[in-house]
PDB file of C-alpha atoms in Angstrom:
ATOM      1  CA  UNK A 991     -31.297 -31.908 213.245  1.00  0.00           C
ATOM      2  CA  UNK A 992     -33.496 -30.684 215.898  1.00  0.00           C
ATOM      3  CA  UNK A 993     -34.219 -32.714 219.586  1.00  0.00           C
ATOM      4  CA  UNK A 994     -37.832 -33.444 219.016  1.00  0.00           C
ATOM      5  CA  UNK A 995     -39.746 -36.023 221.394  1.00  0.00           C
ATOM      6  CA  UNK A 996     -40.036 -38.159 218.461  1.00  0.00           C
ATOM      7  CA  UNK A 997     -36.404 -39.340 217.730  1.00  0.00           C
ATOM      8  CA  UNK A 998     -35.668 -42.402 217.496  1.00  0.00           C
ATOM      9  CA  UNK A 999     -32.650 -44.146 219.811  1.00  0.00           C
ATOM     10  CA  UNK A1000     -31.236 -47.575 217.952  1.00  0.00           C
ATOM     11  CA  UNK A1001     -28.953 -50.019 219.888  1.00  0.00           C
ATOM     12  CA  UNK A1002     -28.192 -53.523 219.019  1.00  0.00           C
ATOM     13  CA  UNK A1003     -29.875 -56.945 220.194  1.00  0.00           C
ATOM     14  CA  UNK A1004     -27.307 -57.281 222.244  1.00  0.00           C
ATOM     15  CA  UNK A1005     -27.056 -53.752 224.218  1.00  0.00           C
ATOM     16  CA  UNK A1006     -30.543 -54.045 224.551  1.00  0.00           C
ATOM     17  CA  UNK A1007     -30.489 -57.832 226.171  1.00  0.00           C
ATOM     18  CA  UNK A1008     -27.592 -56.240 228.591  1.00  0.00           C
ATOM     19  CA  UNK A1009     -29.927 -53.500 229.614  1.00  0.00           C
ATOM     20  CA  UNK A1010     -32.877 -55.672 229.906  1.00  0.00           C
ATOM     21  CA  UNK A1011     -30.813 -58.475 232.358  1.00  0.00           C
ATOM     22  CA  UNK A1012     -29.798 -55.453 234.214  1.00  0.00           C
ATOM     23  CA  UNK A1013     -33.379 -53.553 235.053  1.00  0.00           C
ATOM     24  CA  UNK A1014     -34.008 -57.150 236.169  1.00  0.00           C
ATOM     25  CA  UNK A1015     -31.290 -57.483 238.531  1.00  0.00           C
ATOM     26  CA  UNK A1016     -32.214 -54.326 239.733  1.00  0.00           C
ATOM     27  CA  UNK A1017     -36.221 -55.504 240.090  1.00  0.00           C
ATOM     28  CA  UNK A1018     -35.018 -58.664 241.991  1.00  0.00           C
ATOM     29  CA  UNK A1019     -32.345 -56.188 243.848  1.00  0.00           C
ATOM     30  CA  UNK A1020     -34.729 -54.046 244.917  1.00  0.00           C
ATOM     31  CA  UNK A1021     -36.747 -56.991 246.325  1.00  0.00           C
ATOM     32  CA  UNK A1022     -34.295 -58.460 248.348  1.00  0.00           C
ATOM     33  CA  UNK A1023     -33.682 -54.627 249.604  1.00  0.00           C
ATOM     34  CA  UNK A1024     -37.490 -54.219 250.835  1.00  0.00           C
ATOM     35  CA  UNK A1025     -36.859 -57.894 252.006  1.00  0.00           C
ATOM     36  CA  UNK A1026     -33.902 -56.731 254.486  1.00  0.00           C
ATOM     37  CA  UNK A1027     -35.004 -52.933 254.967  1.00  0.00           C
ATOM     38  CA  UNK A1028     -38.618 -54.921 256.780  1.00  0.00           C
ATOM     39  CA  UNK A1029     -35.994 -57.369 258.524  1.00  0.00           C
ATOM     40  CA  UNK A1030     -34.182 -54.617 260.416  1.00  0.00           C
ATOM     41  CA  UNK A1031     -37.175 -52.604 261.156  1.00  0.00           C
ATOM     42  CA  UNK A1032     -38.923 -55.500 262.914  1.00  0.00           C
ATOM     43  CA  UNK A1033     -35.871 -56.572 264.428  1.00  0.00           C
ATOM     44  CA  UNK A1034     -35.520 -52.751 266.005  1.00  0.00           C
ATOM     45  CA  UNK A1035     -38.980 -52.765 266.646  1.00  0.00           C
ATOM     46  CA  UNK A1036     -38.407 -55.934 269.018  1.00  0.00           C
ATOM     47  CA  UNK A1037     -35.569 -54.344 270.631  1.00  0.00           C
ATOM     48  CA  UNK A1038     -37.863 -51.285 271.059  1.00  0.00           C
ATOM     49  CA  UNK A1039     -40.397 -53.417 272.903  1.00  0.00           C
ATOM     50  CA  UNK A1040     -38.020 -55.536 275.009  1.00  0.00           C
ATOM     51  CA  UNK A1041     -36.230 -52.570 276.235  1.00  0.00           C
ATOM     52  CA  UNK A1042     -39.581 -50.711 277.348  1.00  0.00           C
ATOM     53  CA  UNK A1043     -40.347 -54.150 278.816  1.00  0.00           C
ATOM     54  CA  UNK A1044     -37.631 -54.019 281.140  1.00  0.00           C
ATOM     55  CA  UNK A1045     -37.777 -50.115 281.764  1.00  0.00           C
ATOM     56  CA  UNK A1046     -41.324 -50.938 283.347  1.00  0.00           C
ATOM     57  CA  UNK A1047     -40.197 -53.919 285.474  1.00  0.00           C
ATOM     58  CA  UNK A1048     -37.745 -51.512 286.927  1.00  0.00           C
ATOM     59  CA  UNK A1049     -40.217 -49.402 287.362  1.00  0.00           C
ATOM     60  CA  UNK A1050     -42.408 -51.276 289.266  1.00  0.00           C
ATOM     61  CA  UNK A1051     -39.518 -52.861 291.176  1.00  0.00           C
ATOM     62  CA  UNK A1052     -38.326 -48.865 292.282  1.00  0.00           C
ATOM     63  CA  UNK A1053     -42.247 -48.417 293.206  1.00  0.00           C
ATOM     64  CA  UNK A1054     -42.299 -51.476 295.306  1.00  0.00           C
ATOM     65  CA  UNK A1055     -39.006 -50.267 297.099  1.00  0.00           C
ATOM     66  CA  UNK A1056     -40.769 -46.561 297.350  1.00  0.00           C
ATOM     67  CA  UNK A1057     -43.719 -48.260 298.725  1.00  0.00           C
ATOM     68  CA  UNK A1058     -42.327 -50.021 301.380  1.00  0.00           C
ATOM     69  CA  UNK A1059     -39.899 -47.843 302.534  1.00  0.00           C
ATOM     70  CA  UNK A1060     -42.645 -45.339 302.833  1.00  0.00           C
ATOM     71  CA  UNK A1061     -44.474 -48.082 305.297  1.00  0.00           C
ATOM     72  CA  UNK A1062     -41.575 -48.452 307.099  1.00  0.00           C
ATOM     73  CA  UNK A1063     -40.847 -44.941 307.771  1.00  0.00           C
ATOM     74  CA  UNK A1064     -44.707 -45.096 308.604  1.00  0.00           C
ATOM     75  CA  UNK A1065     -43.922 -47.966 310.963  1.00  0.00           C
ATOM     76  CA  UNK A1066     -41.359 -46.064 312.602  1.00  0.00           C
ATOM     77  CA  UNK A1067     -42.385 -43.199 313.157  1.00  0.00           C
ATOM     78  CA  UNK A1068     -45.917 -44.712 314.628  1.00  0.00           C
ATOM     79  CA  UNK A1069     -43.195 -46.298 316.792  1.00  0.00           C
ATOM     80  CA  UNK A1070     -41.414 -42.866 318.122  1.00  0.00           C
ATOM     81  CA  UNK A1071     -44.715 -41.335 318.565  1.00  0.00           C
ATOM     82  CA  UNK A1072     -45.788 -43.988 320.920  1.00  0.00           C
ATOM     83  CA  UNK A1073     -42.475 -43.890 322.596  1.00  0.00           C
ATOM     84  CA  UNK A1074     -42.892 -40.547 323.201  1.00  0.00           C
ATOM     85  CA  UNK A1075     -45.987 -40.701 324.857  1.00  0.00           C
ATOM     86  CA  UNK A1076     -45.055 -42.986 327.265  1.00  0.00           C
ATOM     87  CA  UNK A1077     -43.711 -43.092 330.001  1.00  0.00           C
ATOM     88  CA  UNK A1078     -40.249 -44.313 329.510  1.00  0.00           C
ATOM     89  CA  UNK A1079     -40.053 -42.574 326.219  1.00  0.00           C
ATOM     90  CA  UNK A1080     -40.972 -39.107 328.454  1.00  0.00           C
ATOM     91  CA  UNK A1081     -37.840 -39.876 330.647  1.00  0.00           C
ATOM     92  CA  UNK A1082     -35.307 -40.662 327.637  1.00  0.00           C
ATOM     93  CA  UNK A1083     -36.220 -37.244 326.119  1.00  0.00           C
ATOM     94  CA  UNK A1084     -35.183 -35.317 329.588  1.00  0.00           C
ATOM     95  CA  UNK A1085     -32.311 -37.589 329.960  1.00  0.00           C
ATOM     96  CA  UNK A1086     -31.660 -37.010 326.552  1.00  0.00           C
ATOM     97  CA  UNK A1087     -32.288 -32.916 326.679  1.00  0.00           C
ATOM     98  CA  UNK A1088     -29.642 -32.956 330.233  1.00  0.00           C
ATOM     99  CA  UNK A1089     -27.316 -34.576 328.193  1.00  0.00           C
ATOM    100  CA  UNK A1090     -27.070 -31.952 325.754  1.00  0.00           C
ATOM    101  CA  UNK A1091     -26.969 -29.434 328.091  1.00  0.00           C
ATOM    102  CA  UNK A1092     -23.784 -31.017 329.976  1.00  0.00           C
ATOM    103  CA  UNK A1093     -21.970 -30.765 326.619  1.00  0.00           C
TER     104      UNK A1093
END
């Protein structure tokens, strides 16, 4: 007896009804798989989005900070620079120079 493409396998009504049922489970399985698998991925996928969501509203928030913190410091030192052209601001630098020289 040689293993040739062309044997024939027998099995009984009944093994082949329990092997039938079963590739169907595994059809209706493999449904409800694909089912959950798409489930997770779009629930991941909306996590991905809301967390790049709020990475660019923090984002924008820091840039708002940077930007007006960069005015004020503008501000400022339009402030100093006018201060030290005057005046006043002339005689707090030598008072301030003499007073580091006393120390």
């Amino acid at each position: 007896m040689g293993n040739t493409d062309q044997e024939k396998v027998t099995i009984d009504k009944e093994e082949y009804e329990r092997l039938t049922n079963l590739v169907e489970r595994l059809k209706e399985d493999k449904k409800e798989m694909e089912a959950e698998f798409k489930q997770i991925i779009s629930n991941i996928l909306d996590e991905l989005k809301t967390n790049e969501k709020a990475e660019e509203k923090q984002i924008a928030s820091g840039n708002a900070k940077i930007k007006e913190q960069a005015q004020t410091i503008e501000e400022l030192t339009r402030k100093l620079t006018r201060l030290q052209n005057s005046k006043l601001g002339k005689l707090q630098m030598k008072y301030w120079e003499l007073r580091k020289k006393r120390r």
